[in-house]
Amino acid sequence: MDWARAHDEHDPQRYDALSSFMLLAMVSHCGMLIGRDVELGRMAATVLLPAYVLSAVVGLSARSMRPYCLALSLAMTTWWLVLAWPHFANHLFLEWSVLLFLVLSQRDPELGMKAARWMIVIVLFHSGLQKMVMGQYFNGAFLAFNTATIQNFSDFMGLVLSGDEFARIREMAGKPGTGPYAVSDPLFVVMSNLVWIGEMSLGPLLLFKKTRKFAVAAAIALIVSIELGARELIFGCLFGALLAGFYPRKNALAIWPVLAGIQLLAMFAFHLFPQLRLN
């Protein structure tokens, strides 16, 4: 767990890169609200989004103003959480936490990056633990229910499940009294179990130098595979950026413009091409 205690010469650069990424990430996420939730969407269009855009433009063009822009983004995100509570995507709380770490650690960037890394370890492990305790990943029931009720999952899982099994699940459509959603297809069950096993395993593997590169690559692969069904590009790019902060010896977060660009494209595609069903 060397990154939790040792000096890392790349952390100041990682801090700057993550700060820049977060300023644009909040623009993309907030932009998704418009047209989705009537009341919150109106607030996003008139207050939240203009504030996020102002923070991004000023913070990216004037480094000396970036601390104030991060603070403004944190304040807007706090307000967003209060307004939407408890009906918001859980990665909004992840974004709020990252912004909080960045604001509180402006004089000690290494501390901020260590806090962000610890958070990812905890989030990964707890996410897998929660799925294991729930018990509905063992036989694929949770993914099957999502396949029956969410078109994005249905599009992807239709490539995995056999024709008869897929038709049975889709016909139930999540209606009360339908079931069972347990699936006998071996590949589907393996995929379902790999989700919680991967999350619980990769979190701890990020802690150790010898396993970190593998854990970063495997965690990114896991997120990509999940997003093939969920299509949550805002969350996927956010988690990818935070995972890049683990990569040893190099500032892998230098790829932040690519990730931020994908998020912005997803935001515009959400409004221009709703048939893609991006999140």
Short mmCIF file of N, CA and C in Angstrom, two decimals, residues 13-190:
data_model
loop_
_atom_site.label_atom_id
_atom_site.label_comp_id
_atom_site.label_asym_id
_atom_site.label_seq_id
_atom_site.Cartn_x
_atom_site.Cartn_y
_atom_site.Cartn_z
N GLN A 13 0.57 16.56 -10.55
CA GLN A 13 0.06 16.58 -11.92
C GLN A 13 -1.29 15.85 -12.01
N ARG A 14 -1.40 14.75 -11.28
CA ARG A 14 -2.68 14.03 -11.26
C ARG A 14 -3.78 14.90 -10.68
N TYR A 15 -3.46 15.63 -9.63
CA TYR A 15 -4.43 16.52 -9.00
C TYR A 15 -4.92 17.57 -10.00
N ASP A 16 -3.99 18.19 -10.72
CA ASP A 16 -4.37 19.19 -11.72
C ASP A 16 -5.24 18.58 -12.81
N ALA A 17 -4.85 17.39 -13.27
CA ALA A 17 -5.62 16.73 -14.33
C ALA A 17 -7.02 16.36 -13.85
N LEU A 18 -7.11 15.82 -12.64
CA LEU A 18 -8.42 15.44 -12.11
C LEU A 18 -9.30 16.66 -11.88
N SER A 19 -8.69 17.76 -11.43
CA SER A 19 -9.44 19.01 -11.24
C SER A 19 -10.04 19.49 -12.56
N SER A 20 -9.22 19.48 -13.60
CA SER A 20 -9.70 19.92 -14.92
C SER A 20 -10.82 19.01 -15.42
N PHE A 21 -10.61 17.71 -15.25
CA PHE A 21 -11.62 16.75 -15.68
C PHE A 21 -12.95 16.97 -14.97
N MET A 22 -12.89 17.16 -13.65
CA MET A 22 -14.13 17.29 -12.88
C MET A 22 -14.91 18.54 -13.26
N LEU A 23 -14.23 19.62 -13.59
CA LEU A 23 -14.93 20.84 -14.00
C LEU A 23 -15.79 20.58 -15.24
N LEU A 24 -15.24 19.83 -16.19
CA LEU A 24 -16.00 19.52 -17.40
C LEU A 24 -17.00 18.38 -17.17
N ALA A 25 -16.64 17.43 -16.30
CA ALA A 25 -17.53 16.30 -16.04
C ALA A 25 -18.87 16.76 -15.48
N MET A 26 -18.83 17.80 -14.64
CA MET A 26 -20.08 18.28 -14.05
C MET A 26 -20.95 18.98 -15.09
N VAL A 27 -20.33 19.60 -16.08
CA VAL A 27 -21.10 20.20 -17.18
C VAL A 27 -21.86 19.10 -17.92
N SER A 28 -21.16 18.01 -18.24
CA SER A 28 -21.79 16.91 -18.99
C SER A 28 -22.92 16.26 -18.21
N HIS A 29 -22.65 15.96 -16.94
CA HIS A 29 -23.68 15.29 -16.13
C HIS A 29 -24.90 16.18 -15.95
N CYS A 30 -24.68 17.45 -15.66
CA CYS A 30 -25.81 18.36 -15.47
C CYS A 30 -26.59 18.54 -16.77
N GLY A 31 -25.88 18.54 -17.90
CA GLY A 31 -26.55 18.69 -19.19
C GLY A 31 -27.53 17.57 -19.47
N MET A 32 -27.29 16.40 -18.87
CA MET A 32 -28.20 15.27 -19.04
C MET A 32 -29.54 15.50 -18.34
N LEU A 33 -29.57 16.39 -17.36
CA LEU A 33 -30.80 16.63 -16.60
C LEU A 33 -31.86 17.33 -17.44
N ILE A 34 -31.41 18.20 -18.33
CA ILE A 34 -32.35 19.00 -19.11
C ILE A 34 -33.19 18.10 -20.01
N GLY A 35 -34.48 18.19 -19.87
CA GLY A 35 -35.38 17.36 -20.65
C GLY A 35 -35.69 16.02 -20.03
N ARG A 36 -35.04 15.70 -18.90
CA ARG A 36 -35.26 14.41 -18.26
C ARG A 36 -36.21 14.55 -17.07
N ASP A 37 -35.91 15.43 -16.15
CA ASP A 37 -36.75 15.70 -14.99
C ASP A 37 -37.26 17.13 -15.12
N VAL A 38 -38.57 17.33 -15.10
CA VAL A 38 -39.15 18.64 -15.41
C VAL A 38 -38.66 19.71 -14.44
N GLU A 39 -38.89 19.52 -13.14
CA GLU A 39 -38.53 20.55 -12.17
C GLU A 39 -37.02 20.70 -12.04
N LEU A 40 -36.33 19.57 -11.86
CA LEU A 40 -34.88 19.62 -11.72
C LEU A 40 -34.23 20.05 -13.02
N GLY A 41 -34.83 19.65 -14.15
CA GLY A 41 -34.30 20.06 -15.44
C GLY A 41 -34.38 21.56 -15.64
N ARG A 42 -35.46 22.17 -15.15
CA ARG A 42 -35.59 23.63 -15.23
C ARG A 42 -34.52 24.31 -14.38
N MET A 43 -34.28 23.77 -13.19
CA MET A 43 -33.24 24.31 -12.32
C MET A 43 -31.86 24.12 -12.94
N ALA A 44 -31.66 22.98 -13.59
CA ALA A 44 -30.38 22.72 -14.24
C ALA A 44 -30.12 23.72 -15.36
N ALA A 45 -31.15 23.99 -16.16
CA ALA A 45 -30.99 24.89 -17.31
C ALA A 45 -30.76 26.33 -16.90
N THR A 46 -31.38 26.75 -15.80
CA THR A 46 -31.32 28.17 -15.43
C THR A 46 -30.24 28.51 -14.41
N VAL A 47 -29.85 27.54 -13.58
CA VAL A 47 -28.89 27.84 -12.51
C VAL A 47 -27.68 26.91 -12.53
N LEU A 48 -27.93 25.61 -12.42
CA LEU A 48 -26.83 24.66 -12.27
C LEU A 48 -25.90 24.64 -13.47
N LEU A 49 -26.45 24.43 -14.66
CA LEU A 49 -25.61 24.32 -15.85
C LEU A 49 -24.83 25.59 -16.13
N PRO A 50 -25.45 26.79 -16.08
CA PRO A 50 -24.65 28.01 -16.27
C PRO A 50 -23.50 28.13 -15.26
N ALA A 51 -23.75 27.73 -14.01
CA ALA A 51 -22.69 27.80 -13.00
C ALA A 51 -21.56 26.83 -13.31
N TYR A 52 -21.92 25.63 -13.73
CA TYR A 52 -20.90 24.64 -14.09
C TYR A 52 -20.10 25.08 -15.32
N VAL A 53 -20.79 25.62 -16.31
CA VAL A 53 -20.10 26.10 -17.52
C VAL A 53 -19.15 27.24 -17.17
N LEU A 54 -19.61 28.17 -16.34
CA LEU A 54 -18.75 29.27 -15.90
C LEU A 54 -17.52 28.73 -15.17
N SER A 55 -17.72 27.77 -14.28
CA SER A 55 -16.61 27.18 -13.54
C SER A 55 -15.61 26.53 -14.49
N ALA A 56 -16.11 25.81 -15.49
CA ALA A 56 -15.23 25.11 -16.42
C ALA A 56 -14.45 26.09 -17.29
N VAL A 57 -15.13 27.08 -17.83
CA VAL A 57 -14.47 28.04 -18.72
C VAL A 57 -13.39 28.83 -17.97
N VAL A 58 -13.76 29.36 -16.82
CA VAL A 58 -12.81 30.16 -16.04
C VAL A 58 -11.71 29.29 -15.46
N GLY A 59 -12.08 28.14 -14.89
CA GLY A 59 -11.09 27.28 -14.24
C GLY A 59 -10.08 26.69 -15.19
N LEU A 60 -10.49 26.40 -16.42
CA LEU A 60 -9.57 25.82 -17.40
C LEU A 60 -8.71 26.87 -18.08
N SER A 61 -9.19 28.10 -18.12
CA SER A 61 -8.43 29.16 -18.79
C SER A 61 -7.55 29.96 -17.85
N ALA A 62 -7.87 29.97 -16.57
CA ALA A 62 -7.09 30.72 -15.58
C ALA A 62 -6.79 29.82 -14.39
N ARG A 63 -5.58 29.28 -14.35
CA ARG A 63 -5.21 28.34 -13.30
C ARG A 63 -5.37 28.94 -11.91
N SER A 64 -5.09 30.23 -11.77
CA SER A 64 -5.18 30.86 -10.45
C SER A 64 -6.61 30.90 -9.93
N MET A 65 -7.59 30.81 -10.85
CA MET A 65 -9.00 30.85 -10.46
C MET A 65 -9.59 29.46 -10.23
N ARG A 66 -8.80 28.42 -10.53
CA ARG A 66 -9.34 27.06 -10.46
C ARG A 66 -9.84 26.68 -9.07
N PRO A 67 -9.14 27.04 -7.98
CA PRO A 67 -9.67 26.70 -6.65
C PRO A 67 -11.07 27.25 -6.40
N TYR A 68 -11.32 28.47 -6.86
CA TYR A 68 -12.64 29.08 -6.68
C TYR A 68 -13.68 28.38 -7.55
N CYS A 69 -13.25 27.96 -8.73
CA CYS A 69 -14.18 27.27 -9.63
C CYS A 69 -14.54 25.88 -9.10
N LEU A 70 -13.57 25.20 -8.50
CA LEU A 70 -13.86 23.92 -7.87
C LEU A 70 -14.83 24.10 -6.71
N ALA A 71 -14.62 25.16 -5.94
CA ALA A 71 -15.51 25.43 -4.80
C ALA A 71 -16.93 25.73 -5.28
N LEU A 72 -17.05 26.48 -6.39
CA LEU A 72 -18.38 26.76 -6.94
C LEU A 72 -19.04 25.48 -7.43
N SER A 73 -18.27 24.63 -8.11
CA SER A 73 -18.82 23.35 -8.58
C SER A 73 -19.26 22.48 -7.42
N LEU A 74 -18.48 22.48 -6.35
CA LEU A 74 -18.86 21.71 -5.15
C LEU A 74 -20.15 22.25 -4.55
N ALA A 75 -20.28 23.57 -4.48
CA ALA A 75 -21.49 24.18 -3.92
C ALA A 75 -22.71 23.83 -4.78
N MET A 76 -22.57 23.91 -6.10
CA MET A 76 -23.69 23.57 -6.98
C MET A 76 -24.07 22.10 -6.87
N THR A 77 -23.06 21.23 -6.74
CA THR A 77 -23.33 19.80 -6.62
C THR A 77 -24.00 19.48 -5.30
N THR A 78 -23.60 20.18 -4.24
CA THR A 78 -24.26 20.01 -2.94
C THR A 78 -25.73 20.41 -3.04
N TRP A 79 -25.99 21.52 -3.70
CA TRP A 79 -27.37 21.98 -3.89
C TRP A 79 -28.16 20.97 -4.70
N TRP A 80 -27.54 20.44 -5.75
CA TRP A 80 -28.17 19.42 -6.59
C TRP A 80 -28.57 18.20 -5.76
N LEU A 81 -27.65 17.74 -4.91
CA LEU A 81 -27.95 16.59 -4.05
C LEU A 81 -29.14 16.86 -3.13
N VAL A 82 -29.16 18.06 -2.55
CA VAL A 82 -30.25 18.42 -1.64
C VAL A 82 -31.58 18.48 -2.39
N LEU A 83 -31.57 19.11 -3.56
CA LEU A 83 -32.81 19.25 -4.34
C LEU A 83 -33.35 17.89 -4.80
N ALA A 84 -32.47 16.99 -5.19
CA ALA A 84 -32.90 15.72 -5.80
C ALA A 84 -33.04 14.59 -4.80
N TRP A 85 -32.58 14.79 -3.57
CA TRP A 85 -32.53 13.69 -2.59
C TRP A 85 -33.89 13.01 -2.42
N PRO A 86 -33.93 11.67 -2.43
CA PRO A 86 -32.84 10.72 -2.69
C PRO A 86 -32.84 10.21 -4.12
N HIS A 87 -33.50 10.93 -5.02
CA HIS A 87 -33.68 10.43 -6.39
C HIS A 87 -32.61 11.01 -7.31
N PHE A 88 -31.42 10.43 -7.26
CA PHE A 88 -30.34 10.84 -8.17
C PHE A 88 -29.44 9.64 -8.42
N ALA A 89 -28.71 9.70 -9.52
CA ALA A 89 -27.76 8.63 -9.83
C ALA A 89 -26.68 8.60 -8.74
N ASN A 90 -26.32 7.40 -8.28
CA ASN A 90 -25.37 7.36 -7.17
C ASN A 90 -23.98 7.85 -7.54
N HIS A 91 -23.67 7.96 -8.84
CA HIS A 91 -22.36 8.52 -9.15
C HIS A 91 -22.33 10.04 -8.96
N LEU A 92 -23.50 10.67 -8.74
CA LEU A 92 -23.49 12.09 -8.37
C LEU A 92 -22.83 12.27 -7.01
N PHE A 93 -23.08 11.33 -6.10
CA PHE A 93 -22.43 11.40 -4.79
C PHE A 93 -20.94 11.13 -4.91
N LEU A 94 -20.55 10.28 -5.86
CA LEU A 94 -19.13 10.05 -6.13
C LEU A 94 -18.48 11.33 -6.64
N GLU A 95 -19.15 12.02 -7.55
CA GLU A 95 -18.63 13.30 -8.06
C GLU A 95 -18.51 14.32 -6.93
N TRP A 96 -19.53 14.39 -6.09
CA TRP A 96 -19.49 15.32 -4.96
C TRP A 96 -18.30 15.02 -4.06
N SER A 97 -18.04 13.75 -3.80
CA SER A 97 -16.93 13.36 -2.93
C SER A 97 -15.59 13.75 -3.53
N VAL A 98 -15.43 13.53 -4.83
CA VAL A 98 -14.17 13.90 -5.50
C VAL A 98 -13.96 15.41 -5.43
N LEU A 99 -15.01 16.17 -5.72
CA LEU A 99 -14.91 17.64 -5.63
C LEU A 99 -14.55 18.08 -4.22
N LEU A 100 -15.14 17.43 -3.22
CA LEU A 100 -14.83 17.77 -1.83
C LEU A 100 -13.36 17.52 -1.54
N PHE A 101 -12.83 16.37 -1.96
CA PHE A 101 -11.41 16.07 -1.74
C PHE A 101 -10.52 17.11 -2.42
N LEU A 102 -10.88 17.48 -3.65
CA LEU A 102 -10.08 18.45 -4.39
C LEU A 102 -10.08 19.81 -3.72
N VAL A 103 -11.23 20.24 -3.23
CA VAL A 103 -11.33 21.54 -2.57
C VAL A 103 -10.56 21.55 -1.25
N LEU A 104 -10.67 20.48 -0.48
CA LEU A 104 -10.04 20.43 0.84
C LEU A 104 -8.53 20.21 0.78
N SER A 105 -8.03 19.72 -0.35
CA SER A 105 -6.60 19.37 -0.43
C SER A 105 -5.82 20.27 -1.38
N GLN A 106 -6.27 21.49 -1.58
CA GLN A 106 -5.59 22.37 -2.53
C GLN A 106 -4.14 22.65 -2.13
N ARG A 107 -3.85 22.65 -0.84
CA ARG A 107 -2.48 22.89 -0.38
C ARG A 107 -1.68 21.60 -0.26
N ASP A 108 -2.33 20.47 -0.42
CA ASP A 108 -1.66 19.17 -0.32
C ASP A 108 -2.26 18.22 -1.36
N PRO A 109 -1.89 18.38 -2.64
CA PRO A 109 -2.47 17.57 -3.70
C PRO A 109 -2.30 16.06 -3.49
N GLU A 110 -1.18 15.67 -2.89
CA GLU A 110 -0.96 14.24 -2.66
C GLU A 110 -2.04 13.67 -1.74
N LEU A 111 -2.40 14.42 -0.72
CA LEU A 111 -3.44 13.97 0.21
C LEU A 111 -4.77 13.79 -0.52
N GLY A 112 -5.09 14.74 -1.40
CA GLY A 112 -6.34 14.65 -2.15
C GLY A 112 -6.38 13.43 -3.05
N MET A 113 -5.26 13.13 -3.72
CA MET A 113 -5.22 11.96 -4.60
C MET A 113 -5.28 10.66 -3.81
N LYS A 114 -4.63 10.64 -2.65
CA LYS A 114 -4.71 9.44 -1.81
C LYS A 114 -6.14 9.20 -1.34
N ALA A 115 -6.83 10.27 -0.98
CA ALA A 115 -8.23 10.14 -0.56
C ALA A 115 -9.08 9.60 -1.70
N ALA A 116 -8.86 10.10 -2.91
CA ALA A 116 -9.62 9.63 -4.07
C ALA A 116 -9.35 8.16 -4.34
N ARG A 117 -8.09 7.75 -4.19
CA ARG A 117 -7.76 6.35 -4.43
C ARG A 117 -8.39 5.43 -3.38
N TRP A 118 -8.32 5.85 -2.12
CA TRP A 118 -8.96 5.05 -1.07
C TRP A 118 -10.46 4.91 -1.34
N MET A 119 -11.07 5.98 -1.80
CA MET A 119 -12.50 5.94 -2.06
C MET A 119 -12.84 4.91 -3.13
N ILE A 120 -12.02 4.82 -4.18
CA ILE A 120 -12.28 3.87 -5.25
C ILE A 120 -12.14 2.44 -4.74
N VAL A 121 -11.13 2.19 -3.91
CA VAL A 121 -10.96 0.85 -3.33
C VAL A 121 -12.21 0.47 -2.53
N ILE A 122 -12.68 1.39 -1.71
CA ILE A 122 -13.85 1.13 -0.87
C ILE A 122 -15.11 0.94 -1.71
N VAL A 123 -15.28 1.81 -2.72
CA VAL A 123 -16.47 1.72 -3.57
C VAL A 123 -16.51 0.39 -4.32
N LEU A 124 -15.38 -0.01 -4.89
CA LEU A 124 -15.34 -1.28 -5.61
C LEU A 124 -15.67 -2.46 -4.70
N PHE A 125 -14.98 -2.52 -3.56
CA PHE A 125 -15.19 -3.66 -2.66
C PHE A 125 -16.62 -3.68 -2.12
N HIS A 126 -17.12 -2.53 -1.70
CA HIS A 126 -18.47 -2.49 -1.13
C HIS A 126 -19.53 -2.81 -2.17
N SER A 127 -19.31 -2.36 -3.40
CA SER A 127 -20.26 -2.66 -4.47
C SER A 127 -20.36 -4.17 -4.69
N GLY A 128 -19.20 -4.85 -4.72
CA GLY A 128 -19.22 -6.29 -4.88
C GLY A 128 -19.82 -7.00 -3.68
N LEU A 129 -19.49 -6.51 -2.48
CA LEU A 129 -20.04 -7.11 -1.26
C LEU A 129 -21.56 -6.99 -1.22
N GLN A 130 -22.06 -5.83 -1.61
CA GLN A 130 -23.51 -5.60 -1.63
C GLN A 130 -24.20 -6.58 -2.58
N LYS A 131 -23.59 -6.79 -3.75
CA LYS A 131 -24.18 -7.72 -4.73
C LYS A 131 -24.15 -9.15 -4.20
N MET A 132 -23.06 -9.51 -3.51
CA MET A 132 -22.96 -10.86 -2.95
C MET A 132 -24.03 -11.09 -1.88
N VAL A 133 -24.18 -10.12 -0.98
CA VAL A 133 -25.15 -10.25 0.10
C VAL A 133 -26.58 -10.29 -0.45
N MET A 134 -26.83 -9.52 -1.50
CA MET A 134 -28.16 -9.51 -2.11
C MET A 134 -28.54 -10.90 -2.62
N GLY A 135 -27.56 -11.62 -3.15
CA GLY A 135 -27.78 -13.00 -3.55
C GLY A 135 -28.41 -13.22 -4.90
N GLN A 136 -28.80 -12.17 -5.59
CA GLN A 136 -29.50 -12.33 -6.86
C GLN A 136 -28.57 -12.30 -8.07
N TYR A 137 -27.26 -12.25 -7.80
CA TYR A 137 -26.29 -12.36 -8.89
C TYR A 137 -25.84 -13.81 -9.07
N PHE A 138 -26.04 -14.66 -8.05
CA PHE A 138 -25.58 -16.04 -8.11
C PHE A 138 -26.23 -16.80 -9.27
N ASN A 139 -27.52 -16.62 -9.45
CA ASN A 139 -28.23 -17.32 -10.52
C ASN A 139 -28.61 -16.40 -11.69
N GLY A 140 -28.07 -15.19 -11.68
CA GLY A 140 -28.32 -14.25 -12.78
C GLY A 140 -29.66 -13.55 -12.72
N ALA A 141 -30.39 -13.67 -11.60
CA ALA A 141 -31.75 -13.12 -11.53
C ALA A 141 -31.78 -11.60 -11.68
N PHE A 142 -30.81 -10.92 -11.07
CA PHE A 142 -30.82 -9.45 -11.14
C PHE A 142 -30.59 -8.97 -12.57
N LEU A 143 -29.59 -9.54 -13.24
CA LEU A 143 -29.33 -9.14 -14.63
C LEU A 143 -30.48 -9.54 -15.54
N ALA A 144 -31.11 -10.68 -15.22
CA ALA A 144 -32.26 -11.11 -16.03
C ALA A 144 -33.42 -10.14 -15.89
N PHE A 145 -33.66 -9.67 -14.65
CA PHE A 145 -34.74 -8.71 -14.44
C PHE A 145 -34.45 -7.41 -15.19
N ASN A 146 -33.18 -6.97 -15.16
CA ASN A 146 -32.82 -5.77 -15.92
C ASN A 146 -33.01 -5.99 -17.42
N THR A 147 -32.70 -7.20 -17.87
CA THR A 147 -32.90 -7.53 -19.28
C THR A 147 -34.38 -7.45 -19.65
N ALA A 148 -35.24 -7.84 -18.72
CA ALA A 148 -36.68 -7.83 -18.97
C ALA A 148 -37.27 -6.43 -18.95
N THR A 149 -36.64 -5.51 -18.23
CA THR A 149 -37.26 -4.21 -17.98
C THR A 149 -36.51 -3.02 -18.56
N ILE A 150 -35.24 -3.19 -18.91
CA ILE A 150 -34.43 -2.07 -19.39
C ILE A 150 -33.95 -2.39 -20.80
N GLN A 151 -34.30 -1.55 -21.75
CA GLN A 151 -33.99 -1.83 -23.16
C GLN A 151 -32.50 -1.91 -23.42
N ASN A 152 -31.70 -1.07 -22.74
CA ASN A 152 -30.25 -1.10 -22.95
C ASN A 152 -29.68 -2.47 -22.63
N PHE A 153 -30.07 -3.03 -21.49
CA PHE A 153 -29.59 -4.36 -21.12
C PHE A 153 -30.13 -5.41 -22.08
N SER A 154 -31.36 -5.23 -22.49
CA SER A 154 -31.96 -6.19 -23.41
C SER A 154 -31.20 -6.26 -24.73
N ASP A 155 -30.80 -5.11 -25.25
CA ASP A 155 -30.06 -5.08 -26.51
C ASP A 155 -28.78 -5.89 -26.42
N PHE A 156 -28.07 -5.75 -25.29
CA PHE A 156 -26.79 -6.43 -25.13
C PHE A 156 -26.97 -7.90 -24.76
N MET A 157 -27.86 -8.18 -23.81
CA MET A 157 -28.03 -9.55 -23.33
C MET A 157 -28.68 -10.45 -24.38
N GLY A 158 -29.33 -9.85 -25.35
CA GLY A 158 -29.88 -10.64 -26.44
C GLY A 158 -28.79 -11.34 -27.24
N LEU A 159 -27.56 -10.81 -27.16
CA LEU A 159 -26.42 -11.43 -27.84
C LEU A 159 -25.83 -12.57 -27.03
N VAL A 160 -26.17 -12.62 -25.74
CA VAL A 160 -25.58 -13.61 -24.83
C VAL A 160 -26.52 -14.78 -24.58
N LEU A 161 -27.78 -14.47 -24.32
CA LEU A 161 -28.75 -15.51 -23.97
C LEU A 161 -29.22 -16.29 -25.20
N SER A 162 -29.62 -17.52 -24.97
CA SER A 162 -30.22 -18.31 -26.04
C SER A 162 -31.56 -17.69 -26.42
N GLY A 163 -32.02 -17.97 -27.63
CA GLY A 163 -33.24 -17.34 -28.12
C GLY A 163 -34.45 -17.61 -27.25
N ASP A 164 -34.64 -18.86 -26.82
CA ASP A 164 -35.81 -19.20 -26.00
C ASP A 164 -35.75 -18.53 -24.63
N GLU A 165 -34.57 -18.55 -24.00
CA GLU A 165 -34.42 -17.94 -22.68
C GLU A 165 -34.64 -16.44 -22.76
N PHE A 166 -34.09 -15.82 -23.79
CA PHE A 166 -34.25 -14.38 -23.96
C PHE A 166 -35.72 -14.02 -24.18
N ALA A 167 -36.41 -14.78 -25.00
CA ALA A 167 -37.83 -14.52 -25.27
C ALA A 167 -38.66 -14.68 -24.00
N ARG A 168 -38.34 -15.70 -23.18
CA ARG A 168 -39.08 -15.92 -21.92
C ARG A 168 -38.92 -14.73 -20.98
N ILE A 169 -37.69 -14.24 -20.84
CA ILE A 169 -37.42 -13.13 -19.92
C ILE A 169 -38.09 -11.85 -20.41
N ARG A 170 -37.98 -11.58 -21.70
CA ARG A 170 -38.56 -10.34 -22.24
C ARG A 170 -40.09 -10.37 -22.16
N GLU A 171 -40.67 -11.53 -22.30
CA GLU A 171 -42.13 -11.63 -22.24
C GLU A 171 -42.65 -11.29 -20.85
N MET A 172 -41.88 -11.62 -19.81
CA MET A 172 -42.32 -11.32 -18.44
C MET A 172 -42.30 -9.82 -18.17
N ALA A 173 -41.34 -9.11 -18.75
CA ALA A 173 -41.28 -7.64 -18.72
C ALA A 173 -41.34 -7.04 -17.31
N GLY A 174 -40.96 -7.81 -16.31
CA GLY A 174 -40.94 -7.27 -14.95
C GLY A 174 -42.31 -7.05 -14.34
N LYS A 175 -43.35 -7.64 -14.91
CA LYS A 175 -44.70 -7.42 -14.40
C LYS A 175 -44.89 -8.14 -13.06
N PRO A 176 -45.71 -7.57 -12.17
CA PRO A 176 -45.97 -8.22 -10.87
C PRO A 176 -46.51 -9.64 -11.06
N GLY A 177 -45.96 -10.56 -10.27
CA GLY A 177 -46.40 -11.94 -10.34
C GLY A 177 -45.68 -12.79 -11.35
N THR A 178 -44.80 -12.19 -12.16
CA THR A 178 -44.06 -12.96 -13.15
C THR A 178 -42.79 -13.52 -12.54
N GLY A 179 -42.20 -14.48 -13.19
CA GLY A 179 -40.97 -15.09 -12.73
C GLY A 179 -41.03 -16.59 -12.97
N PRO A 180 -40.01 -17.34 -12.60
CA PRO A 180 -38.79 -16.85 -11.95
C PRO A 180 -37.83 -16.21 -12.96
N TYR A 181 -36.94 -15.38 -12.44
CA TYR A 181 -35.95 -14.72 -13.29
C TYR A 181 -34.59 -15.42 -13.22
N ALA A 182 -34.52 -16.55 -12.53
CA ALA A 182 -33.29 -17.33 -12.51
C ALA A 182 -33.01 -17.85 -13.92
N VAL A 183 -31.74 -17.84 -14.31
CA VAL A 183 -31.35 -18.22 -15.67
C VAL A 183 -30.42 -19.42 -15.61
N SER A 184 -30.62 -20.37 -16.50
CA SER A 184 -29.79 -21.57 -16.53
C SER A 184 -28.65 -21.48 -17.54
N ASP A 185 -28.67 -20.48 -18.39
CA ASP A 185 -27.63 -20.32 -19.40
C ASP A 185 -26.27 -20.15 -18.72
N PRO A 186 -25.30 -21.07 -18.93
CA PRO A 186 -24.02 -21.03 -18.20
C PRO A 186 -23.25 -19.73 -18.41
N LEU A 187 -23.16 -19.24 -19.64
CA LEU A 187 -22.40 -18.02 -19.91
C LEU A 187 -23.01 -16.83 -19.18
N PHE A 188 -24.32 -16.74 -19.17
CA PHE A 188 -25.00 -15.63 -18.50
C PHE A 188 -24.74 -15.67 -17.00
N VAL A 189 -24.81 -16.87 -16.41
CA VAL A 189 -24.57 -17.01 -14.97
C VAL A 189 -23.12 -16.68 -14.63
N VAL A 190 -22.19 -17.10 -15.46
CA VAL A 190 -20.77 -16.77 -15.24
C VAL A 190 -20.57 -15.27 -15.30
#
